DNA sequence: CTGTTAGCGCTTTCAC
DNA sequence: GTGAAAGCGCTAACAG
């Protein structure tokens, strides 16, 4: 211990400046990632001093003046679903790649979100990505101090940008597929009807069924989850239809498993099964479910564009559509 | 617009104080969640003023003096796996329930994590939950300004607390199950051997196999993922063994699917299959994989204890063990 | 290019 | 119980 009085507190920029023999301002500039006017030799000294001290800037303090924290909030209802896995890992990775970090906010049943959010740092993020449908665009905007809110939950208004998969094309293809295989009577297994995404989705299914002269025999209500798929599968007069459209792959998986249980021989061939989301797992043998998906990479790319340059979205068009596609598998 | 000069900036505590006709100090105390000396009527006035202005404290500024941000970092390699879904949703929910928020850090392939971390707010969290095995306890501790690091990746040293499932009991039960069913020759499908958790796990399998006189025919290297399970399943001289132990359910699922593909009739009965993690999906018909799991709620409870009172962990014992169990399903 | 001086918004001594 | 004042660590004017 040559320099005995070892402080218990982390080195600040003032320490660096002192050691380098310059003012705090110079130190700040030398350490900045932006190009700032500093003479070469002073920059050199500052950098050396910072390295020697192991100085790391306090980003909290910095954010106080710069008004930016490089933090993005991802607001979700929950992360139960398989389709979430496919999305969030890539999303986080991409957000981090532009130097921002992700704060995950799970709003669950949406009790007093407002208050909750304000008591947490999430309230101060640079941008919020709203997957949860706990609130409409205006409410969400009000909940954050800035307007950098990207609606990904299907809700939108004239002020907030939104990215929404264009489900029309995928659903149309799925129904066309069914019709071409002779389907005349269909069942629709739906998710939480409170969600506007779901309402729109259901409406598209109905209009496409109608257009293809397929009779909607019944509409069964689930909640997107695997469990709810099982539930409706066991409850219903199931034989009436020759096709079942589920608005999530998880529900389709539940349906499939119940039939797998009841008919332990191969796949039930009594009806054609269609899912939604195109989860990775559906690519394999256990759940070969025909499904509707969209390119997650494209979708996330659009999100990243927003995060990089929110201003692009505040002008121009607010609604970005990502096309969906239909994938036929052996379930249909 | 009666009060025309509407500022474009959010109300600060100074505004509240002014409106209430008190000093900033009083306003601060009145607004504090802790009990602080303020006369009843002033507190009243402050609260009213705050409400009227829609004042919300700037938590970033607060953290500058309080040295606490109510933010917890969750450090993961990635969130690809099904077992992650089962864990993280509950974890986030529980952390939020104690008034903290979660910043998710995905370290991926672990390039320059150090630098990356320091450039983000994650560097300033109150505590870090380390699931990723990108670094040992000491390194991780050094990367954060405080010592509130909880190791959940199997790595530990004398200074950092760790919570680790006690895999011995579960694995022993699985191997016992196999032996009781006449298994004599086994295959072991492993994850990334770089991970110390995995090394320990493999060692336990080996000693248990030995103890039960089961010959380890071969050891196949995967990386925990479903894909790697498929890969080893198709590559290998597979018939030598009458049991296959996989160190993750995802790999077992991959193995199962490859065999499902190759033997489209029912489940392959040529060997007994054991997984690890006890993912929710294994409870159902498609992947009825015997597995080893632990109670996620208990595990998370222990994590929460740490977050509530890190000091409890800095004294007392540092290693918390959560018992594992074996679940027999039709795959074995 | 450089250093001084103000703050950012909040909490916290410390006297009164 | 109260308020003035001093910071937390940093960056951003503003003169030199």
XYZ file of C-alpha atoms (C1' of nucleotides) in Angstrom:
696
model
C 0.000 0.000 0.000
C 2.128 2.847 -1.185
C -0.779 5.234 -1.533
C -2.467 4.263 1.660
C -5.578 6.447 1.776
C -7.416 4.200 -0.640
C -10.886 5.648 -1.011
C -13.797 3.324 -0.737
C -15.646 5.169 -3.425
C -15.254 4.770 -7.160
C -13.074 7.203 -9.064
C -14.980 10.088 -10.603
C -14.140 12.159 -13.565
C -12.800 14.756 -11.174
C -10.197 12.266 -10.016
C -9.227 11.571 -13.564
C -8.965 15.262 -14.345
C -6.820 15.879 -11.320
C -4.466 13.038 -12.069
C -4.179 14.150 -15.674
C -3.679 17.726 -14.612
C -6.565 19.099 -16.641
C -9.990 20.480 -15.935
C -13.038 18.288 -15.547
C -14.400 19.642 -18.791
C -11.362 18.496 -20.701
C -11.518 15.126 -19.081
C -15.155 14.863 -19.985
C -14.441 15.726 -23.582
C -11.496 13.412 -23.886
C -13.585 10.595 -22.539
C -16.576 11.351 -24.716
C -17.451 9.006 -27.517
C -18.376 11.970 -29.653
C -15.588 13.983 -31.249
C -14.961 16.959 -28.999
C -12.219 19.554 -29.169
C -9.297 18.384 -27.056
C -5.615 18.659 -27.801
C -3.940 15.385 -28.576
C -1.572 15.322 -25.656
C -4.233 16.152 -23.075
C -6.510 13.514 -24.458
C -3.606 11.149 -24.116
C -3.035 12.069 -20.502
C -6.695 11.848 -19.637
C -7.063 8.438 -21.188
C -4.011 7.210 -19.375
C -5.257 8.572 -16.080
C -8.679 7.035 -16.606
C -7.114 3.693 -17.387
C -4.850 3.850 -14.399
C -7.697 4.715 -12.070
C -10.025 2.219 -13.664
C -12.461 5.039 -14.142
C -15.912 4.216 -15.452
C -18.365 7.028 -15.984
C -21.495 7.011 -13.897
C -24.130 6.716 -16.565
C -26.852 7.656 -14.174
C -25.223 10.981 -13.560
C -24.592 11.441 -17.213
C -28.180 10.779 -18.064
C -29.174 13.598 -15.795
C -27.701 16.078 -18.219
C -27.874 14.229 -21.491
C -31.485 13.215 -20.939
C -30.825 9.836 -22.391
C -30.110 6.524 -20.707
C -29.797 4.148 -23.614
C -32.481 2.060 -22.097
C -35.460 0.578 -23.872
C -38.487 -0.788 -22.090
C -40.161 -3.856 -23.464
C -43.674 -4.024 -22.120
C -45.314 -7.429 -22.238
C -48.281 -9.110 -20.659
C -46.134 -12.087 -19.861
C -43.640 -14.364 -21.537
C -45.387 -17.679 -21.392
C -45.668 -18.518 -25.014
C -43.414 -20.417 -27.303
C -43.742 -17.673 -29.841
C -42.193 -15.312 -27.313
C -39.012 -17.352 -27.252
C -38.610 -17.003 -30.964
C -38.983 -13.270 -30.755
C -37.437 -11.893 -27.606
C -34.049 -13.482 -27.754
C -33.394 -11.909 -31.104
C -34.980 -8.658 -30.075
C -32.800 -8.253 -27.021
C -29.750 -9.182 -28.968
C -30.476 -6.616 -31.642
C -31.241 -3.854 -29.204
C -28.019 -4.505 -27.391
C -26.140 -4.387 -30.647
C -26.962 -0.705 -30.980
C -25.670 0.042 -27.525
C -28.930 0.038 -25.673
C -30.096 -2.224 -22.923
C -33.480 -3.709 -22.287
C -35.678 -3.412 -19.285
C -38.381 -6.000 -19.305
C -41.688 -4.976 -17.859
C -44.273 -7.650 -17.316
C -47.616 -6.062 -16.701
C -49.458 -9.291 -16.078
C -53.043 -8.643 -15.253
C -52.571 -4.931 -15.653
C -53.413 -3.726 -12.188
C -52.238 -0.220 -11.433
C -49.624 -0.402 -14.156
C -49.433 3.284 -14.278
C -48.350 3.680 -10.710
C -46.080 0.700 -10.921
C -44.334 1.981 -13.981
C -43.732 5.378 -12.492
C -42.068 3.946 -9.479
C -39.530 2.218 -11.623
C -36.797 3.249 -13.927
C -38.854 2.058 -16.852
C -40.543 5.409 -16.619
C -37.335 7.048 -17.778
C -36.436 4.940 -20.741
C -35.636 6.403 -24.107
C -38.265 4.320 -25.799
C -40.943 1.819 -24.975
C -41.870 -1.163 -27.097
C -45.392 -2.081 -26.213
C -46.357 -5.669 -26.856
C -48.869 -5.765 -24.073
C -52.401 -4.694 -24.792
C -52.964 -3.300 -21.337
C -53.569 0.158 -22.668
C -54.176 2.099 -25.817
C -51.631 4.268 -27.534
C -52.660 7.482 -25.913
C -52.573 6.098 -22.402
C -49.222 4.496 -22.983
C -47.820 7.699 -24.366
C -48.975 9.574 -21.327
C -47.309 7.032 -19.105
C -43.879 7.766 -20.499
C -42.285 11.115 -20.361
C -41.494 11.183 -24.038
C -43.433 10.154 -27.067
C -41.077 7.419 -28.121
C -43.633 4.700 -27.862
C -43.869 2.004 -30.448
C -47.098 0.075 -30.462
C -46.656 -3.573 -31.265
C -49.870 -4.778 -29.744
C -52.153 -3.954 -32.617
C -53.407 -0.797 -31.005
C -52.659 2.468 -32.636
C -53.820 5.973 -33.107
C -52.771 8.807 -35.304
C -49.901 9.869 -33.071
C -48.005 6.706 -32.266
C -46.159 4.579 -34.764
C -47.062 0.934 -34.916
C -45.680 -2.180 -36.501
C -48.269 -4.770 -37.254
C -48.089 -8.014 -39.155
C -50.407 -7.944 -42.117
C -52.389 -11.003 -41.269
C -54.761 -10.813 -44.181
C -52.506 -12.471 -46.694
C -51.429 -15.331 -44.422
C -54.912 -16.129 -43.278
C -56.268 -15.954 -46.787
C -53.652 -18.458 -47.885
C -54.495 -20.786 -45.022
C -58.188 -20.739 -45.775
C -57.533 -21.184 -49.458
C -55.425 -24.214 -48.602
C -58.262 -25.642 -46.575
C -60.806 -25.043 -49.282
C -58.603 -26.617 -51.893
C -58.549 -29.724 -49.763
C -62.295 -29.880 -49.638
C -62.957 -28.303 -46.278
C -66.571 -27.164 -45.896
C -67.075 -26.758 -42.202
C -64.648 -25.158 -39.827
C -64.145 -24.484 -36.167
C -62.387 -21.377 -34.958
C -60.432 -21.450 -31.716
C -59.747 -17.914 -30.596
C -57.622 -16.094 -28.052
C -58.555 -13.409 -25.631
C -61.213 -11.471 -27.414
C -60.448 -8.319 -25.455
C -57.373 -7.861 -27.565
C -57.841 -5.748 -30.661
C -55.286 -7.850 -32.503
C -57.418 -10.836 -31.826
C -60.597 -9.108 -32.880
C -59.047 -8.144 -36.169
C -57.670 -11.617 -36.638
C -61.034 -13.215 -36.008
C -62.699 -10.832 -38.400
C -60.259 -11.778 -41.127
C -60.812 -15.465 -40.560
C -64.537 -14.990 -40.750
C -64.468 -13.000 -43.906
C -62.094 -15.436 -45.567
C -64.189 -18.405 -44.537
C -67.211 -16.684 -45.919
C -65.457 -15.841 -49.118
C -64.508 -19.469 -49.579
C -67.919 -20.812 -48.707
C -66.702 -22.534 -45.608
C -69.231 -22.673 -42.830
C -68.091 -21.554 -39.421
C -69.595 -24.273 -37.282
C -68.529 -22.855 -33.948
C -66.214 -20.382 -32.305
C -64.438 -21.587 -29.220
C -62.779 -19.204 -26.854
C -59.310 -19.876 -25.500
C -56.593 -17.511 -24.358
C -53.780 -18.359 -26.765
C -52.260 -20.809 -24.313
C -51.550 -24.465 -24.799
C -53.741 -25.255 -21.833
C -56.683 -23.438 -23.276
C -56.228 -25.382 -26.489
C -56.496 -28.596 -24.553
C -59.488 -27.286 -22.764
C -61.564 -26.424 -25.783
C -60.469 -29.633 -27.489
C -61.938 -31.810 -24.813
C -65.059 -29.804 -24.219
C -66.544 -29.592 -27.603
C -68.690 -31.396 -30.101
C -65.632 -31.748 -32.165
C -66.665 -33.897 -35.054
C -68.833 -31.343 -36.717
C -65.989 -29.746 -38.555
C -63.417 -30.893 -41.038
C -60.984 -28.104 -40.220
C -59.918 -26.303 -37.088
C -58.318 -22.904 -37.205
C -56.554 -21.798 -34.054
C -55.357 -18.235 -33.585
C -52.185 -19.460 -31.925
C -49.895 -22.413 -32.427
C -49.909 -23.108 -28.726
C -53.653 -23.713 -28.780
C -53.271 -25.873 -31.860
C -50.660 -27.884 -30.022
C -53.076 -28.374 -27.153
C -55.764 -29.490 -29.541
C -53.366 -31.849 -31.215
C -52.217 -33.394 -27.963
C -55.715 -34.059 -26.747
C -56.423 -35.880 -29.966
C -53.140 -37.655 -29.734
C -54.218 -38.848 -26.331
C -57.636 -39.949 -27.488
C -56.410 -41.621 -30.637
C -53.042 -43.050 -29.701
C -52.544 -44.325 -33.209
C -51.135 -41.752 -35.578
C -52.285 -38.225 -36.008
C -56.001 -37.700 -35.972
C -57.087 -37.424 -39.552
C -60.606 -36.426 -38.731
C -59.923 -32.756 -39.346
C -57.297 -30.474 -40.721
C -55.543 -28.315 -38.190
C -54.223 -24.804 -38.666
C -52.285 -22.755 -36.155
C -50.928 -19.263 -35.986
C -47.457 -17.886 -35.171
C -45.339 -20.454 -36.937
C -43.365 -21.304 -33.839
C -40.084 -23.029 -34.401
C -41.289 -26.196 -32.753
C -43.930 -26.636 -35.445
C -41.170 -27.321 -37.912
C -40.607 -30.701 -36.365
C -42.245 -34.068 -36.126
C -44.180 -33.747 -32.900
C -46.302 -30.765 -33.835
C -46.310 -30.519 -37.616
C -48.883 -27.764 -37.590
C -49.687 -25.724 -40.656
C -49.331 -22.188 -39.547
C -49.217 -18.522 -40.345
C -46.124 -16.570 -39.529
C -44.098 -13.572 -40.394
C -40.416 -12.972 -40.682
C -39.232 -12.132 -37.193
C -35.999 -10.693 -38.477
C -37.842 -8.268 -40.708
C -40.185 -7.337 -37.919
C -37.331 -6.697 -35.519
C -35.489 -4.754 -38.169
C -38.374 -2.342 -38.303
C -38.310 -2.015 -34.541
C -34.620 -1.274 -34.679
C -35.153 1.418 -37.253
C -37.483 3.077 -34.833
C -35.012 2.840 -32.001
C -32.230 4.259 -34.071
C -34.171 7.126 -35.474
C -37.504 7.721 -33.809
C -37.850 10.944 -35.712
C -38.278 9.045 -38.962
C -41.430 7.659 -37.465
C -42.775 10.855 -36.057
C -42.946 12.284 -39.529
C -43.859 9.947 -42.409
C -46.236 7.068 -42.204
C -46.895 5.671 -38.782
C -47.987 2.203 -39.649
C -45.514 -0.389 -40.793
C -46.925 -3.639 -42.028
C -44.955 -6.831 -42.083
C -46.332 -9.438 -44.428
C -47.424 -12.816 -43.151
C -47.078 -16.103 -44.940
C -48.718 -19.498 -44.744
C -46.756 -22.691 -44.194
C -48.450 -25.955 -45.034
C -47.506 -28.915 -42.915
C -48.902 -32.347 -42.409
C -51.559 -31.238 -39.941
C -53.629 -29.792 -42.750
C -54.688 28.644 -21.428
C -55.060 30.629 -18.269
C -51.493 29.974 -17.168
C -50.006 30.439 -20.544
C -46.283 29.918 -20.034
C -46.720 26.178 -20.004
C -43.259 24.710 -19.696
C -42.375 21.946 -22.003
C -40.477 20.194 -19.298
C -41.829 17.932 -16.612
C -42.599 19.319 -13.182
C -39.778 18.918 -10.702
C -39.905 18.776 -6.972
C -39.035 22.458 -6.968
C -42.275 23.193 -8.774
C -44.190 21.179 -6.261
C -42.495 22.955 -3.380
C -43.215 26.335 -4.856
C -46.862 25.552 -5.465
C -47.227 24.175 -1.970
C -45.396 27.140 -0.514
C -42.735 25.086 1.213
C -39.056 24.406 0.740
C -37.755 21.690 -1.545
C -36.553 19.790 1.483
C -40.029 19.626 2.929
C -41.465 18.590 -0.381
C -38.895 15.860 -0.631
C -39.725 14.566 2.815
C -43.439 14.708 2.304
C -43.079 12.759 -0.898
C -40.720 10.206 0.567
C -41.953 6.700 1.115
C -39.990 6.558 4.344
C -41.404 8.317 7.406
C -39.773 11.720 7.613
C -40.556 14.619 9.897
C -43.096 16.868 8.210
C -46.031 18.606 9.738
C -49.373 17.196 8.737
C -50.699 20.254 6.969
C -47.576 20.798 4.898
C -47.508 17.198 3.883
C -51.079 17.651 2.834
C -50.294 20.691 0.750
C -47.309 19.055 -0.867
C -49.248 15.962 -1.793
C -51.999 18.067 -3.264
C -49.557 20.143 -5.252
C -47.792 17.056 -6.521
C -51.066 15.549 -7.603
C -52.174 18.738 -9.284
C -48.924 19.029 -11.196
C -48.805 15.367 -11.981
C -45.384 15.328 -10.462
C -43.373 12.144 -10.704
C -39.929 12.048 -9.177
C -37.016 11.548 -11.481
C -35.667 8.284 -10.210
C -32.444 8.707 -12.072
C -31.717 11.904 -10.205
C -32.757 10.309 -6.971
C -30.437 7.423 -7.498
C -27.573 9.844 -7.707
C -27.860 10.533 -4.023
C -29.507 7.395 -2.722
C -27.118 5.123 -4.601
C -29.912 2.751 -5.389
C -31.993 2.370 -8.521
C -34.246 -0.562 -7.719
C -32.961 -2.272 -10.763
C -31.830 -5.858 -11.028
C -29.773 -7.199 -13.898
C -30.479 -10.679 -15.142
C -27.462 -11.906 -17.040
C -28.093 -14.760 -19.430
C -26.314 -16.370 -22.322
C -29.522 -16.292 -24.283
C -33.166 -17.183 -23.885
C -33.573 -19.899 -26.427
C -34.669 -22.757 -24.319
C -38.058 -23.933 -23.274
C -36.823 -24.204 -19.740
C -36.150 -20.475 -19.814
C -39.795 -19.736 -20.421
C -40.776 -21.662 -17.357
C -38.354 -19.712 -15.260
C -38.105 -16.146 -16.396
C -41.736 -15.214 -16.521
C -42.128 -16.051 -12.881
C -38.813 -14.517 -11.993
C -39.625 -11.173 -13.552
C -43.022 -11.168 -11.984
C -41.609 -11.822 -8.535
C -38.882 -9.237 -8.834
C -41.402 -6.642 -9.880
C -43.568 -7.532 -6.936
C -40.916 -6.194 -4.585
C -40.753 -2.915 -6.436
C -37.730 -3.597 -8.567
C -37.447 -3.802 -12.287
C -35.451 -6.131 -14.443
C -32.868 -5.325 -17.003
C -32.151 -8.263 -19.204
C -28.629 -8.665 -20.394
C -27.942 -11.241 -23.025
C -24.254 -11.868 -23.251
C -24.440 -14.279 -26.140
C -21.041 -15.422 -27.160
C -19.440 -13.338 -24.471
C -17.307 -10.997 -26.501
C -16.150 -7.940 -24.623
C -18.962 -8.275 -22.120
C -17.080 -6.204 -19.699
C -16.936 -3.175 -21.905
C -20.450 -3.670 -23.087
C -21.818 -3.878 -19.592
C -20.065 -0.736 -18.465
C -21.547 1.260 -21.258
C -25.015 0.444 -20.113
C -27.117 1.134 -17.110
C -26.837 -2.493 -16.146
C -23.533 -1.512 -14.673
C -25.391 0.420 -11.995
C -27.928 -2.090 -10.874
C -28.466 -2.917 -7.250
C -27.945 -6.584 -7.871
C -27.029 -8.940 -10.648
C -28.435 -12.401 -11.116
C -25.943 -14.337 -13.136
C -27.322 -17.254 -15.092
C -24.743 -16.974 -17.799
C -21.489 -18.808 -17.369
C -19.482 -16.201 -19.245
C -17.374 -15.457 -16.233
C -16.531 -16.666 -12.783
C -17.734 -15.112 -9.593
C -14.748 -12.928 -9.044
C -14.799 -11.465 -12.521
C -18.494 -10.818 -12.329
C -18.130 -9.141 -8.997
C -15.472 -6.886 -10.378
C -17.706 -5.957 -13.262
C -20.337 -4.490 -11.006
C -19.678 -1.696 -8.636
C -21.110 -3.504 -5.660
C -20.826 -7.049 -4.471
C -24.475 -7.893 -4.845
C -23.916 -10.660 -7.297
C -25.832 -13.878 -7.089
C -24.329 -16.743 -8.993
C -26.907 -19.000 -10.557
C -24.670 -20.527 -13.152
C -23.028 -23.114 -10.999
C -19.906 -21.057 -10.530
C -19.052 -19.864 -7.109
C -16.277 -18.870 -4.836
C -16.017 -18.086 -1.175
C -17.239 -14.515 -1.559
C -20.325 -14.703 -3.723
C -23.535 -16.406 -2.754
C -24.891 -19.008 -5.115
C -28.095 -20.925 -5.544
C -27.644 -24.265 -7.188
C -30.033 -27.133 -7.727
C -28.787 -30.223 -5.979
C -28.705 -32.480 -8.982
C -27.359 -35.521 -7.200
C -30.664 -36.729 -5.866
C -32.586 -36.293 -9.090
C -29.996 -37.948 -11.250
C -29.597 -40.804 -8.810
C -33.324 -41.410 -8.963
C -33.306 -41.372 -12.747
C -30.478 -43.855 -12.982
C -32.084 -46.032 -10.357
C -35.255 -45.972 -12.406
C -33.311 -47.101 -15.456
C -31.558 -49.867 -13.621
C -34.781 -51.154 -12.156
C -36.074 -51.480 -15.671
C -33.124 -53.563 -16.728
C -30.965 -50.972 -18.387
C -27.356 -52.116 -18.755
C -25.896 -49.870 -21.393
C -26.421 -46.138 -21.627
C -25.632 -43.218 -23.839
C -25.039 -39.781 -22.404
C -25.929 -36.724 -24.442
C -24.281 -33.697 -22.920
C -24.392 -29.936 -23.197
C -21.579 -27.486 -23.544
C -18.794 -29.007 -21.582
C -17.210 -25.632 -20.934
C -19.905 -24.969 -18.385
C -19.041 -26.013 -14.848
C -22.667 -26.890 -14.210
C -22.455 -29.290 -17.058
C -19.196 -30.763 -15.915
C -20.632 -31.424 -12.496
C -23.773 -32.857 -14.011
C -21.838 -35.218 -16.226
C -19.713 -36.325 -13.331
C -22.799 -37.197 -11.325
C -24.286 -39.172 -14.177
C -21.086 -41.098 -14.574
C -20.737 -41.948 -10.944
C -24.367 -42.977 -10.699
C -24.112 -45.141 -13.791
C -21.044 -46.739 -12.355
C -22.685 -47.288 -9.038
C -25.579 -49.048 -10.749
C -23.387 -51.122 -12.994
C -24.632 -49.471 -16.135
C -22.044 -49.215 -18.861
C -21.578 -45.841 -20.454
C -21.396 -46.820 -24.093
C -20.708 -43.380 -25.452
C -20.829 -39.713 -24.618
C -22.239 -37.454 -27.305
C -21.707 -33.745 -27.201
C -24.565 -31.370 -27.856
C -25.175 -27.838 -26.611
C -28.438 -28.241 -24.712
C -30.466 -27.207 -27.739
C -33.182 -29.130 -29.501
C -31.204 -28.928 -32.709
C -28.151 -30.465 -31.159
C -30.331 -33.284 -29.864
C -31.455 -33.988 -33.388
C -27.929 -33.812 -34.569
C -26.461 -36.376 -32.224
C -29.486 -38.590 -32.702
C -28.956 -38.936 -36.410
C -25.214 -39.179 -36.325
C -24.642 -41.971 -33.961
C -24.446 -45.714 -33.673
C -27.567 -45.513 -31.694
C -28.568 -49.062 -31.085
C -25.781 -49.935 -28.744
C -27.590 -48.612 -25.725
C -30.848 -49.365 -24.030
C -31.074 -45.991 -22.349
C -30.232 -42.450 -23.333
C -29.662 -39.762 -20.763
C -29.746 -36.207 -22.039
C -28.635 -33.297 -19.902
C -31.476 -31.184 -21.204
C -35.072 -31.855 -22.158
C -34.619 -29.924 -25.352
C -31.981 -32.353 -26.546
C -34.160 -35.267 -25.498
C -36.960 -33.768 -27.561
C -34.668 -33.596 -30.543
C -33.659 -37.201 -30.065
C -37.262 -38.202 -29.729
C -38.303 -36.384 -32.884
C -35.601 -37.929 -34.987
C -36.769 -41.328 -33.871
C -40.334 -40.338 -34.421
C -39.375 -39.471 -37.949
C -37.501 -42.686 -38.535
C -40.117 -44.887 -36.938
C -43.393 -43.227 -37.773
C -45.306 -45.813 -35.823
C -45.525 -45.081 -32.145
C -42.740 -44.067 -29.880
C -39.471 -45.884 -30.406
C -39.239 -48.532 -27.780
C -35.684 -49.439 -28.576
C -34.336 -47.401 -25.675
C -35.468 -45.550 -22.632
C -35.100 -41.816 -22.789
C -34.323 -39.449 -19.946
C -34.181 -35.688 -20.116
C -33.285 -32.913 -17.751
C -35.127 -29.721 -16.719
C -38.652 -31.051 -16.530
C -40.007 -28.496 -18.938
C -43.729 -27.950 -18.860
C -44.153 -29.349 -22.331
C -42.875 -32.738 -21.185
C -46.021 -33.125 -19.140
C -47.996 -33.720 -22.293
C -48.501 -36.339 -24.942
C -46.062 -35.210 -27.590
C -42.907 -35.322 -25.508
C -43.600 -37.569 -22.532
C -40.011 -37.443 -21.400
C -38.922 -38.692 -18.024
C -37.001 -35.844 -16.547
C -35.242 -34.275 -13.647
C -36.462 -30.975 -12.337
C -36.606 -28.720 -9.367
C -39.280 -26.525 -7.938
C -38.972 -23.226 -9.768
C -41.024 -21.422 -7.191
C -38.707 -22.504 -4.405
C -35.687 -21.568 -6.441
C -37.061 -18.136 -7.212
C -38.049 -17.684 -3.605
C -34.432 -18.046 -2.655
C -33.446 -15.501 -5.260
C -35.992 -13.102 -3.870
C -34.656 -13.532 -0.365
C -31.309 -12.421 -1.689
C -32.776 -9.394 -3.408
C -34.669 -8.348 -0.350
C -31.801 -8.732 2.037
C -28.445 -9.241 0.396
C -26.783 -8.843 3.764
C -28.230 -12.141 4.917
C -26.177 -13.758 2.246
C -22.994 -11.884 2.883
C -22.874 -13.361 6.338
C -24.089 -16.937 6.817
C -23.729 -19.730 4.350
C -23.240 -18.715 0.771
C -24.496 -21.770 -0.982
C -28.181 -22.519 -1.171
C -29.161 -25.865 -2.591
C -32.536 -26.550 -4.102
C -33.422 -30.224 -4.273
C -34.129 -31.881 -7.585
C -36.618 -34.634 -8.230
C -37.154 -37.271 -10.849
C -40.375 -37.605 -12.805
C -41.025 -40.859 -14.605
C -42.938 -40.620 -17.825
C -43.600 -42.972 -20.651
C -40.314 -42.315 -22.415
C -38.487 -44.420 -19.871
C -8.398 24.474 -27.593
C -9.239 25.383 -22.466
C -11.103 26.207 -17.889
C -14.808 28.279 -15.159
C -19.306 28.190 -14.008
C -23.796 26.517 -14.012
C -26.760 23.496 -13.694
C -29.554 18.316 -14.414
C -33.375 16.801 -9.992
C -33.114 15.059 -5.908
C -31.785 14.079 -0.930
C -29.433 15.262 3.031
C -26.774 17.396 6.487
C -26.963 21.064 9.636
C -28.204 24.730 11.852
C -32.235 27.125 13.475
C -40.520 20.705 12.235
C -38.143 23.622 8.860
C -35.205 25.652 5.201
C -30.599 26.994 3.330
C -27.073 25.043 1.272
C -24.113 21.488 -0.145
C -23.544 17.945 -2.836
C -24.287 13.116 -5.982
C -21.109 12.836 -11.031
C -21.429 14.523 -15.149
C -21.979 17.644 -19.330
C -22.908 22.030 -21.510
C -22.616 26.761 -22.108
C -19.624 30.584 -22.089
C -15.847 33.294 -22.042
C -11.105 33.383 -22.709
